[in-house]
Coordinates of N, CA, C and O in Angstrom, one line a residue:
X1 N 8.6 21.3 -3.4 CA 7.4 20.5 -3.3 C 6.2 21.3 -4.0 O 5.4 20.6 -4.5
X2 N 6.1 22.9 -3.9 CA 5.0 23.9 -4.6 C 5.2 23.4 -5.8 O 4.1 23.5 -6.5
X3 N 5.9 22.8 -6.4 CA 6.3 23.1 -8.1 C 5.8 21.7 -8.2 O 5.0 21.7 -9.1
X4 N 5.9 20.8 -7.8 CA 5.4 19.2 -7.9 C 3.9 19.3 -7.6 O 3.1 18.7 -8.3
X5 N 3.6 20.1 -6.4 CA 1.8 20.4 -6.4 C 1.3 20.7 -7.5 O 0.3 20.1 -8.0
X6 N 1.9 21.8 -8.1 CA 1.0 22.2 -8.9 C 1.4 21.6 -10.8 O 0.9 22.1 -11.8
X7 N 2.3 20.7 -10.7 CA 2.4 19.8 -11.5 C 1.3 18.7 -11.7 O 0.7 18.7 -12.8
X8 N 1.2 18.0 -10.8 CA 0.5 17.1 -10.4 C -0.9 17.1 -9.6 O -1.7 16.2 -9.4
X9 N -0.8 18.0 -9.4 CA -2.5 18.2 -8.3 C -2.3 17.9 -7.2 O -1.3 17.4 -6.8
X10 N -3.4 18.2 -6.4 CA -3.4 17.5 -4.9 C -2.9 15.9 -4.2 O -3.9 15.4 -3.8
X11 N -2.2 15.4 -4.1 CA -2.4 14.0 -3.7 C -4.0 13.2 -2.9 O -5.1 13.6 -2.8
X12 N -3.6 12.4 -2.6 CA -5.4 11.7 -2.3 C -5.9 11.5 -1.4 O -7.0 10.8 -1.3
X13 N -4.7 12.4 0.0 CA -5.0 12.1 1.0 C -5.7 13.4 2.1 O -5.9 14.5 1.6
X14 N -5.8 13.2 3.3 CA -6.5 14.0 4.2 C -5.5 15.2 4.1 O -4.3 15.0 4.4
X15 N -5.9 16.2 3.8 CA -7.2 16.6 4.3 C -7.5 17.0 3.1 O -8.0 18.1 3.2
X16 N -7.3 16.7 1.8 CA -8.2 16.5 1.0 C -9.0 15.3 0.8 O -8.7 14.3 1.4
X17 N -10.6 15.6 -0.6 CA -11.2 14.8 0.1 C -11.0 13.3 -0.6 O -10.8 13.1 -1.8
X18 N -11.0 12.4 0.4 CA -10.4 11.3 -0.3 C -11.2 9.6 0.5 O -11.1 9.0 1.6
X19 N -11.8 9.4 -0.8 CA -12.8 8.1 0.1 C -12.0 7.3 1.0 O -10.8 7.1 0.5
X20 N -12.1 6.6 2.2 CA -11.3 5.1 2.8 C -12.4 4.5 2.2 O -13.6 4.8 2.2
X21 N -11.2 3.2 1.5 CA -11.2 2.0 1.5 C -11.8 0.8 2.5 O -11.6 1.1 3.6
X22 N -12.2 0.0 2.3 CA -12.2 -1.0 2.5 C -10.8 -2.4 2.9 O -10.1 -2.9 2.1
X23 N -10.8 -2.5 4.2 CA -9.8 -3.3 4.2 C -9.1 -4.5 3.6 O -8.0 -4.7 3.2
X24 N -10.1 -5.2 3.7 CA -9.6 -6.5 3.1 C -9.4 -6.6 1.2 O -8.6 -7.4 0.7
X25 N -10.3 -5.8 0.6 CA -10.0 -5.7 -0.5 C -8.6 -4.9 -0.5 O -7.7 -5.5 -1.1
X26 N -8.3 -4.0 -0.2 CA -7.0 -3.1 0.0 C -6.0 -3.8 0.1 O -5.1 -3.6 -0.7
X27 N -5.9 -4.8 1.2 CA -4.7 -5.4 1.8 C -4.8 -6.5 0.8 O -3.7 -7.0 1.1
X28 N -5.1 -7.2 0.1 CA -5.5 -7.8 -1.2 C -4.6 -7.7 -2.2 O -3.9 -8.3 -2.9
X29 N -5.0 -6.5 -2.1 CA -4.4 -5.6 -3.3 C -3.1 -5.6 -3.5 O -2.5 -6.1 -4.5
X30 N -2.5 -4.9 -2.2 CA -1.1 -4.4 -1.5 C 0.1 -5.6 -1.8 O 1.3 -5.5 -2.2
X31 N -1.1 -7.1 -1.2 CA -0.5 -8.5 -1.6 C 0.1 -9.0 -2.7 O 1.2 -9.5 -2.8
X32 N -1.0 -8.6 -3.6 CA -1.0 -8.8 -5.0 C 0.1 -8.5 -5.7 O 0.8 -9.2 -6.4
X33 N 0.4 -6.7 -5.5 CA 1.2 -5.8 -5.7 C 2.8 -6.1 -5.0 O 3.7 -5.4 -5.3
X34 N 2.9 -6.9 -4.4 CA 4.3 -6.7 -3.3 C 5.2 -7.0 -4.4 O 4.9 -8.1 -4.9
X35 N 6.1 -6.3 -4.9 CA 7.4 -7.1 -5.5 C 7.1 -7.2 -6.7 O 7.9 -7.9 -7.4
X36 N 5.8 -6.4 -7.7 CA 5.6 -6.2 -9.3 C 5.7 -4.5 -9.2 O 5.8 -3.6 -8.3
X37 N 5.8 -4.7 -10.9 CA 5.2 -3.4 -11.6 C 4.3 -3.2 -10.9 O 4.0 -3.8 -9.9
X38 N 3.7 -2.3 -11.5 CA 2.5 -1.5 -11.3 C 1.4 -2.5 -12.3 O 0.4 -3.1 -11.8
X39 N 1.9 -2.2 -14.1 CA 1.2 -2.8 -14.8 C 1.2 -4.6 -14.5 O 0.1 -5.1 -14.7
X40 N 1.8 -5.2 -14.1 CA 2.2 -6.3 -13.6 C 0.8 -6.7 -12.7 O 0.0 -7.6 -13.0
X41 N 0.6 -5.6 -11.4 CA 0.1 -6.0 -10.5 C -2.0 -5.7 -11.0 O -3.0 -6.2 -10.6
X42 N -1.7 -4.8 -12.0 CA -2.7 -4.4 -12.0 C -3.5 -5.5 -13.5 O -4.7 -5.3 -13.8
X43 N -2.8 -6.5 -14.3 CA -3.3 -7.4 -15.0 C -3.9 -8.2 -13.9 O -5.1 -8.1 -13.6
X44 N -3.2 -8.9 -13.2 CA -2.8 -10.2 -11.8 C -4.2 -9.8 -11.1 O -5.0 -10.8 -11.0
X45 N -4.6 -8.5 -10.6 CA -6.0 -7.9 -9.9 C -7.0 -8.2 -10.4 O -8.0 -8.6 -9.8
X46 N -7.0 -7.9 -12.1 CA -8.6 -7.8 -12.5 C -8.4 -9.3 -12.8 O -9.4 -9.9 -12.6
X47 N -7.1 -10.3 -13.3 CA -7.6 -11.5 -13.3 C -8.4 -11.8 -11.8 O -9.6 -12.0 -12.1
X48 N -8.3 -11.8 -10.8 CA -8.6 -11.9 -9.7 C -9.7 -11.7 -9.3 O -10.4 -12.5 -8.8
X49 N -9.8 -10.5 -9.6 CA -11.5 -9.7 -9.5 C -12.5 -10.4 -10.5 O -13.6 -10.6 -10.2
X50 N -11.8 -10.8 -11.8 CA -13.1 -11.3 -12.8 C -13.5 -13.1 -12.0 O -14.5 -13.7 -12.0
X51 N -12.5 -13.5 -11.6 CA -12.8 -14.8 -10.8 C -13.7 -15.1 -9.9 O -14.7 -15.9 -9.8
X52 N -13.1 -14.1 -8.9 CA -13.5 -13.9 -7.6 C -14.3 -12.9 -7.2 O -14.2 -11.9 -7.9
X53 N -15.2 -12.9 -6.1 CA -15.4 -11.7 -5.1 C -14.5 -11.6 -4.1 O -14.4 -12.5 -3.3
X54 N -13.9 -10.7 -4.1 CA -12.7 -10.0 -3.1 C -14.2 -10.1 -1.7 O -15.0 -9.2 -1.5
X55 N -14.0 -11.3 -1.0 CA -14.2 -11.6 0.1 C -13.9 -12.4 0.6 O -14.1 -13.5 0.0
X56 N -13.2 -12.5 2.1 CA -12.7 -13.5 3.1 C -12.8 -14.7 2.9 O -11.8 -15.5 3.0
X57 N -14.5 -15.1 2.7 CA -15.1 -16.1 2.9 C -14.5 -17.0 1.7 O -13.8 -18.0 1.7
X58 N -15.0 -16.3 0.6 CA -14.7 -17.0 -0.7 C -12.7 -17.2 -1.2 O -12.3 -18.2 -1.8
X59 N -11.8 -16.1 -0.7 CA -10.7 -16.4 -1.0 C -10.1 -17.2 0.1 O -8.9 -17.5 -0.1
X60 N -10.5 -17.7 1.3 CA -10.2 -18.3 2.1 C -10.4 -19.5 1.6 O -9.5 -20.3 1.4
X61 N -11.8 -19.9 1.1 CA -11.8 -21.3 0.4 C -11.5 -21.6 -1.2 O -11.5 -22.7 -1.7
X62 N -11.1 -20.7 -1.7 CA -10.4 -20.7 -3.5 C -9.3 -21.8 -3.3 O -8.5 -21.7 -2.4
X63 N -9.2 -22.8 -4.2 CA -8.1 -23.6 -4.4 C -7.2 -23.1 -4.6 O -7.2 -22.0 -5.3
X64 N -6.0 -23.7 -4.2 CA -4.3 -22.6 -4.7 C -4.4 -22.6 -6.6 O -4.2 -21.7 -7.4
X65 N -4.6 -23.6 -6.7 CA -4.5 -24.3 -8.1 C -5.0 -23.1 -8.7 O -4.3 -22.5 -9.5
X66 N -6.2 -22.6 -8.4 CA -7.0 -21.5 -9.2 C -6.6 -20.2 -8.8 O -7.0 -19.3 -9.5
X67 N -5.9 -20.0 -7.9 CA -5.5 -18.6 -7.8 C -3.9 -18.4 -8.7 O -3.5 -17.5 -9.4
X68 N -3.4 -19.8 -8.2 CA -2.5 -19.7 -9.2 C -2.3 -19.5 -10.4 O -1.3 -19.0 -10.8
X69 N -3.3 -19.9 -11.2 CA -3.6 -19.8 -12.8 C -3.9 -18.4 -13.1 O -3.6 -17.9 -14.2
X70 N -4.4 -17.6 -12.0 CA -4.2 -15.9 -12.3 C -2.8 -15.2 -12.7 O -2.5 -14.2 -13.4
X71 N -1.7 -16.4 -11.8 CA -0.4 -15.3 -11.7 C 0.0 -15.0 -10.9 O 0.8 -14.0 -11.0
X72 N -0.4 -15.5 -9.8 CA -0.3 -15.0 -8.3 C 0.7 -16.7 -8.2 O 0.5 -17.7 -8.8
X73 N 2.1 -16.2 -7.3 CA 3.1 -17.3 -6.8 C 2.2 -17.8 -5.6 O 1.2 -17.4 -5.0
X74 N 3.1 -19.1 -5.5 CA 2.1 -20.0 -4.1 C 2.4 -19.1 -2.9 O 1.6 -19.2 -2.0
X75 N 3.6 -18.1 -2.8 CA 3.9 -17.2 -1.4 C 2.4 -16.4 -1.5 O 1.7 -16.3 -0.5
X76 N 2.0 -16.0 -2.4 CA 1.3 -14.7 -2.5 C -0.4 -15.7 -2.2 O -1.4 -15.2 -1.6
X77 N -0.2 -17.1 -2.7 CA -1.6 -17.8 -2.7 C -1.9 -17.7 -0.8 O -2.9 -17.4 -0.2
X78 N -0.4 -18.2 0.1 CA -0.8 -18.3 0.9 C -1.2 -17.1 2.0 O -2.1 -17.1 2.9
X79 N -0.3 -16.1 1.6 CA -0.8 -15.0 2.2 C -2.3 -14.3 2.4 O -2.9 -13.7 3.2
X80 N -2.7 -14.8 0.9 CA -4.1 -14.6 0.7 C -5.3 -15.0 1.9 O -6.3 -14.4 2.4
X81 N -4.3 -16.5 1.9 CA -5.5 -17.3 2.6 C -4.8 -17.3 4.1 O -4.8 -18.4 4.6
X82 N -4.4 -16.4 4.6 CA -3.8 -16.3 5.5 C -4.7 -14.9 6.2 O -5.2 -14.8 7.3
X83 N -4.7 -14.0 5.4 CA -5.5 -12.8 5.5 C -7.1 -13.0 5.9 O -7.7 -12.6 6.9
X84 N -7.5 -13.8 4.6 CA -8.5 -14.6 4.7 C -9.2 -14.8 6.0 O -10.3 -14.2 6.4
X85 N -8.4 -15.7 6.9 CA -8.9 -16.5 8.2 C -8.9 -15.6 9.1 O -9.8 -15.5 9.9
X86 N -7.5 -14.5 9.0 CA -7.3 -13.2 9.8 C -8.6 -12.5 9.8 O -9.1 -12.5 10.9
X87 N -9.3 -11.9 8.5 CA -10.8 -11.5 8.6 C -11.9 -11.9 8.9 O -12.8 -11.3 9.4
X88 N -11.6 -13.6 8.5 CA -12.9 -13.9 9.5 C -13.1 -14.0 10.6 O -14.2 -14.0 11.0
X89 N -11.9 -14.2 11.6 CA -11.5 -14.3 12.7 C -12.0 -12.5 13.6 O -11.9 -12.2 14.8
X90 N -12.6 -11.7 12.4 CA -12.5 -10.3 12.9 C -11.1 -9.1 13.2 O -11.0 -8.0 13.7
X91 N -10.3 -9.8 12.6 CA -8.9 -9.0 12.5 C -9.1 -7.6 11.8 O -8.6 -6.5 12.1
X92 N -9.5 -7.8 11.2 CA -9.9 -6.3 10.4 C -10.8 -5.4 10.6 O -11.2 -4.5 9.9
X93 N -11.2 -5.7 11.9 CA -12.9 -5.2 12.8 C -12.2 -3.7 13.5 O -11.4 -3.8 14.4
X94 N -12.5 -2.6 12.8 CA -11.6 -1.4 14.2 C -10.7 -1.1 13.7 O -10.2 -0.4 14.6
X95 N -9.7 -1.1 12.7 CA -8.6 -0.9 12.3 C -8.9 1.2 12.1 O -8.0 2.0 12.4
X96 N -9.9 1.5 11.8 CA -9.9 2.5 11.5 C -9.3 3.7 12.8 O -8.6 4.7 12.6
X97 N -9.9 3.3 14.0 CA -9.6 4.1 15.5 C -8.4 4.1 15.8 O -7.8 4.9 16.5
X98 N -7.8 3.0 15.2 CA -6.6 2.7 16.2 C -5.5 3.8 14.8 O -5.6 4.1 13.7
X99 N -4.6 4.1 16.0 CA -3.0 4.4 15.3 C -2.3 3.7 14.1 O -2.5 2.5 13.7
X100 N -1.4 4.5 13.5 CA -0.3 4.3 12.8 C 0.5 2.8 13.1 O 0.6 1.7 12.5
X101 N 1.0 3.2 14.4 CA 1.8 2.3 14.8 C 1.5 0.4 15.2 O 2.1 -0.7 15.1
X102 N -0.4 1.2 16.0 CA -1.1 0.0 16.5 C -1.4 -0.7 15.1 O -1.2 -1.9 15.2
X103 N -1.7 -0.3 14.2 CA -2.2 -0.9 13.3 C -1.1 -1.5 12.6 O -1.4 -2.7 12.4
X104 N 0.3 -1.3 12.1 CA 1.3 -1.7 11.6 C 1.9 -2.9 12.6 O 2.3 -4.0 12.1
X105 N 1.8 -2.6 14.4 CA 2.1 -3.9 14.9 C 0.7 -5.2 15.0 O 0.9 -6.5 14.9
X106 N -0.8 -4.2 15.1 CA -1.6 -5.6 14.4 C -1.1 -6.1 13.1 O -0.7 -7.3 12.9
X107 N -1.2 -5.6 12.4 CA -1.5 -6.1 10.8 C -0.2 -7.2 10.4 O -0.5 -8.2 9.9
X108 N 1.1 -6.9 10.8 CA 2.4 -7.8 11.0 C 2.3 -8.6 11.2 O 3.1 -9.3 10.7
X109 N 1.2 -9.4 11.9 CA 1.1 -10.7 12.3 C 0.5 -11.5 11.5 O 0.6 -12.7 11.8
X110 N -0.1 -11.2 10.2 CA -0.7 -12.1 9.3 C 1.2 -11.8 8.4 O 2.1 -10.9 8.1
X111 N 0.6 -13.7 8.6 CA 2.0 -13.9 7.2 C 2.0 -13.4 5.8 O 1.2 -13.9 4.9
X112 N 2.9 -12.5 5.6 CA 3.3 -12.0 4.1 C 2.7 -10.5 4.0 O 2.6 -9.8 3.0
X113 N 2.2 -9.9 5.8 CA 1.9 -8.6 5.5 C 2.9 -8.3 6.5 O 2.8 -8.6 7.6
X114 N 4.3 -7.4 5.8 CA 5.3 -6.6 6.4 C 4.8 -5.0 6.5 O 3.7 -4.6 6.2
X115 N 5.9 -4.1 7.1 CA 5.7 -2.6 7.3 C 5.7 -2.7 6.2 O 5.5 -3.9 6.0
X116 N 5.6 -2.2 5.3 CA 5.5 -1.8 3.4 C 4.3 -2.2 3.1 O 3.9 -1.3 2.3
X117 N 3.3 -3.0 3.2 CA 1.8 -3.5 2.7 C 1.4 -2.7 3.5 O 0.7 -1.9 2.9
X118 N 1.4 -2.4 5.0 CA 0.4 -1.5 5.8 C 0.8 0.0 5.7 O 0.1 1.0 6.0
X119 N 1.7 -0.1 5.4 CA 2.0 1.2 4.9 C 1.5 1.9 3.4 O 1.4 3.1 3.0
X120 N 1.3 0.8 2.8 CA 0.6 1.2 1.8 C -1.2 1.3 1.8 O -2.1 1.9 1.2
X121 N -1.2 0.3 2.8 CA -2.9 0.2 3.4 C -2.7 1.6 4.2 O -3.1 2.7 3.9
X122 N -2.3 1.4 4.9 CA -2.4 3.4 5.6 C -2.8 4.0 4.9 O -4.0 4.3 5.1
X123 N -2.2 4.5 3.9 CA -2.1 5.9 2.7 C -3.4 5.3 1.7 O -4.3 6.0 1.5
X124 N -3.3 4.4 1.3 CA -4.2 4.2 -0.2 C -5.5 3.6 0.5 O -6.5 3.8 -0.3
X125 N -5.8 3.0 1.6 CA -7.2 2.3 2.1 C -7.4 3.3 3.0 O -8.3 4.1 2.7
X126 N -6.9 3.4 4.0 CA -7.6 4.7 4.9 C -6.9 6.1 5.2 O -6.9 6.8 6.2
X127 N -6.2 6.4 3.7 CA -6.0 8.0 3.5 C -5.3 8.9 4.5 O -5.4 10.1 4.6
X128 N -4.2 8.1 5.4 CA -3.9 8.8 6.6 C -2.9 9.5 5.5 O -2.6 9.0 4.5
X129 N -2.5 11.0 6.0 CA -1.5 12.0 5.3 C -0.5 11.9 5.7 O 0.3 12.5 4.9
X130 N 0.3 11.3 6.9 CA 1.5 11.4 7.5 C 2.1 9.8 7.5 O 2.1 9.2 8.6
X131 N 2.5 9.1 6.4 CA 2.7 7.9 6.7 C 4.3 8.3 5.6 O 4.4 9.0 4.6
X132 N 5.1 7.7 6.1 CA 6.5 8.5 5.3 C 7.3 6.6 5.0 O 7.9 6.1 5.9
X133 N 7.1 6.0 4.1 CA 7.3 4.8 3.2 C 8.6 4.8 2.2 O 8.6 4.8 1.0
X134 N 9.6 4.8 3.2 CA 11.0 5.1 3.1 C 11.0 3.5 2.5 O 11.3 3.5 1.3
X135 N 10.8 2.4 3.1 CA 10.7 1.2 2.3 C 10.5 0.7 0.6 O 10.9 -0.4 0.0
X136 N 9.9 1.7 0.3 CA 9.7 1.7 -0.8 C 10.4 2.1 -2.5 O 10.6 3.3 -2.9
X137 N 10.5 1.5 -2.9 CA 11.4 2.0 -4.0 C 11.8 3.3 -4.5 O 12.7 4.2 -4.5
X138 N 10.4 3.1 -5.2 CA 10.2 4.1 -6.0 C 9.9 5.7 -5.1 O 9.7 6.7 -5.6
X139 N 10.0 5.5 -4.0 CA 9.6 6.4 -3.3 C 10.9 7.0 -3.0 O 11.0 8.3 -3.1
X140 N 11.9 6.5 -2.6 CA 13.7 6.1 -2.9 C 14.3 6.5 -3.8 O 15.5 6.6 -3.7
X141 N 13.7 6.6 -4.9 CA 14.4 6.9 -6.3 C 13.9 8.0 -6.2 O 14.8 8.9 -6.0
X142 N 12.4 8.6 -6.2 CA 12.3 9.8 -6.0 C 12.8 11.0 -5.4 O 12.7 12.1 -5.9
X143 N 13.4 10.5 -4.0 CA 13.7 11.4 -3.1 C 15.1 11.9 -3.4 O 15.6 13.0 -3.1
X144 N 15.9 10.6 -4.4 CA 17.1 10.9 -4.8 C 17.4 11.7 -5.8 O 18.3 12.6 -5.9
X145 N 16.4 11.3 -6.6 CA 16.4 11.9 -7.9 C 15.8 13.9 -7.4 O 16.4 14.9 -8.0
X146 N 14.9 14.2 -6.5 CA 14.8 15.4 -6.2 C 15.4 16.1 -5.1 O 15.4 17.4 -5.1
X147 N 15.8 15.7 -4.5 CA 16.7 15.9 -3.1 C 18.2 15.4 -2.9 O 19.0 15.9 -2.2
X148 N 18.6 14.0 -4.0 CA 19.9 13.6 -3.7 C 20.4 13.2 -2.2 O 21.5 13.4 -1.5
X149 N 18.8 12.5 -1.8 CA 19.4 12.0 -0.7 C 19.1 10.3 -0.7 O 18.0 10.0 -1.1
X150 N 19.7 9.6 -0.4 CA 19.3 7.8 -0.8 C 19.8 7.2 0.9 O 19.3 6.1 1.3
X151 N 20.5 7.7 1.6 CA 20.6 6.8 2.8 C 19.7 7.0 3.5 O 19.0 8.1 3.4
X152 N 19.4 6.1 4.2 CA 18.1 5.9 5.1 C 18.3 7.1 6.5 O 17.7 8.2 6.4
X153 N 18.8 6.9 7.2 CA 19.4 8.3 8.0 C 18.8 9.6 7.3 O 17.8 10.3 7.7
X154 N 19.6 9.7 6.4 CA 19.0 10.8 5.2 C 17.6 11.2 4.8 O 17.2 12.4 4.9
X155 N 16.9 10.0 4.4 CA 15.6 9.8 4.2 C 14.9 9.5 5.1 O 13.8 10.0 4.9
X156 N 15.0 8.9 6.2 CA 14.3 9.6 7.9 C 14.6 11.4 8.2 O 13.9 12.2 8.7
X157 N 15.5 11.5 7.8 CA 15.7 13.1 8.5 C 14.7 14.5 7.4 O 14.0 15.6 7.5
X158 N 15.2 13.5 6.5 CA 14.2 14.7 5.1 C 12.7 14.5 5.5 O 12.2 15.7 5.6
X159 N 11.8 13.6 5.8 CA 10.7 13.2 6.4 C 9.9 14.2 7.3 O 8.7 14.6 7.2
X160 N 10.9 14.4 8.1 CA 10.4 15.4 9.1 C 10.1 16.6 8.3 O 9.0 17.1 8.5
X161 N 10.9 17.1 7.3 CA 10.4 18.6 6.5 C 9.2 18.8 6.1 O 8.7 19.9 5.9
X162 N 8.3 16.9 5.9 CA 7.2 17.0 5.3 C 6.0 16.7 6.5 O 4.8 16.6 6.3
X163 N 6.6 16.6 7.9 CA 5.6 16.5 8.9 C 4.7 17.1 9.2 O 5.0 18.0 10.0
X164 N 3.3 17.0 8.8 CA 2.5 16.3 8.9 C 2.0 15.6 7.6 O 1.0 14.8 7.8
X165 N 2.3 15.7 6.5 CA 1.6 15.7 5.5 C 3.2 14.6 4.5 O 3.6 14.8 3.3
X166 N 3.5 13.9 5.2 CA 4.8 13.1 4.3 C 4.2 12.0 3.3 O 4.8 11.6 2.3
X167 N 2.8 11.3 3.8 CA 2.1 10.7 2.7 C 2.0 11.6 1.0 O 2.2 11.2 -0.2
X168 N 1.6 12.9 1.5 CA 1.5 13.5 0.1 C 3.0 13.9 -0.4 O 3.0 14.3 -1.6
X169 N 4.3 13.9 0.2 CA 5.3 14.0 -0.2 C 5.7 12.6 -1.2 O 6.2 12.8 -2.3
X170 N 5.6 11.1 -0.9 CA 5.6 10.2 -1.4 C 4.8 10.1 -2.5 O 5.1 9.5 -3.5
X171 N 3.6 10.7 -2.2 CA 2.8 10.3 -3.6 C 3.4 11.1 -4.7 O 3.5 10.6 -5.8
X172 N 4.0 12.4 -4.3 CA 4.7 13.3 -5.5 C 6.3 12.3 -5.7 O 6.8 12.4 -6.8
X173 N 6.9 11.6 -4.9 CA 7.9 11.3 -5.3 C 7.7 10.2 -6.6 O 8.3 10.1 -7.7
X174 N 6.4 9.4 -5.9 CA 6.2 8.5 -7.3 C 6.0 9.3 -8.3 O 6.9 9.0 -9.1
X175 N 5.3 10.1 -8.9 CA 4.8 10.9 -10.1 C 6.1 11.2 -10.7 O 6.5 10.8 -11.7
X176 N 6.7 11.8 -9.9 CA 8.3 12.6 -10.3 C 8.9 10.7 -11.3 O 9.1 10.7 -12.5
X177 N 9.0 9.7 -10.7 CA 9.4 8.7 -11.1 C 8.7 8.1 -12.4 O 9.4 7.6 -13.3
X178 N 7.3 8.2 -12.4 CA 6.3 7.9 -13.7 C 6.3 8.9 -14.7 O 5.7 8.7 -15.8
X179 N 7.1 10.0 -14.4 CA 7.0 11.0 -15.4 C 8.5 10.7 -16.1 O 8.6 10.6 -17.4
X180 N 9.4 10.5 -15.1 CA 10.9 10.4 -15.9 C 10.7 10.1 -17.2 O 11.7 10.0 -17.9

């Protein structure tokens, strides 16, 4: 892992310094992102962004029709507007106090956000360092590709090596993967 630090630099989380995000734009994001590329997810966003203001109010009332013309599927339109009502409702009020765990069993409840979107809201919106995102692909290819370990058993047990700090182990697994 020394030789990927100093490949790559620090990763972006605590306890280096690393701004939080904003929730609802984040979990937006995460949506957006579920199940593309990277470049994929990141055309799909600024169409989104040049449309819209990434706010509750306004993507709660956006017609599907128009979000759809971005590139976003009708699953991803609804989750939007599912989130949406979630925020205005105040669902996103306090997320920052609470836990790992508390936050992954709130956040579950809006449709089309699983462990994998909050887990990516963890690490990338509020910078927690210890979030270990075995769900994840590319994070999966990495571990295999550096460790040669791919079963889940495996990849829970390797986890622990990076306890407290397994968010910044994943961010090096992706690099290891964008560098291939």
């Amino acid at each position: 892992m020394m030789g990927l630090q100093q490949r790559f630099g620090p990763a972006p989380f605590q306890p280096h310094v690393a701004e939080v995000l904003p929730a609802y734009p984040t979990l937006v994001s995460s949506i957006v992102g579920q199940q593309l590329s990277g470049k994929a997810a990141q055309t799909i966003w600024k169409r989104l962004e040049q449309r819209f203001p990434i706010e509750p109010a306004v993507l709660a009332a956006a017609h599907p029709d128009d979000l759809r013309a971005l590139g976003l599927s009708r699953a991803k339109v609804g989750f939007i507007h599912d989130l949406s009502r979630f925020a205005l409702q105040g669902g996103l009020e306090g997320l920052e106090q609470r836990s790992d765990q508390e936050i992954i069993a709130h956040l579950t409840q809006v449709k089309g956000i699983g462990v994998w979107t909050v887990q990516m809201f963890l690490m990338f919106g509020l910078r927690r360092p210890d979030v270990w995102p075995v769900l994840d692909l590319g994070v999966r290819r990495g571990l295999e590709r550096v460790y040669g370990v791919s079963a889940k058993a495996e990849l829970e047990a390797l986890g622990e090596r990076f306890r407290p700090f397994r968010s910044h182990a994943a961010w090096y697994m992706w690099r290891v993967i964008e560098d291939a």
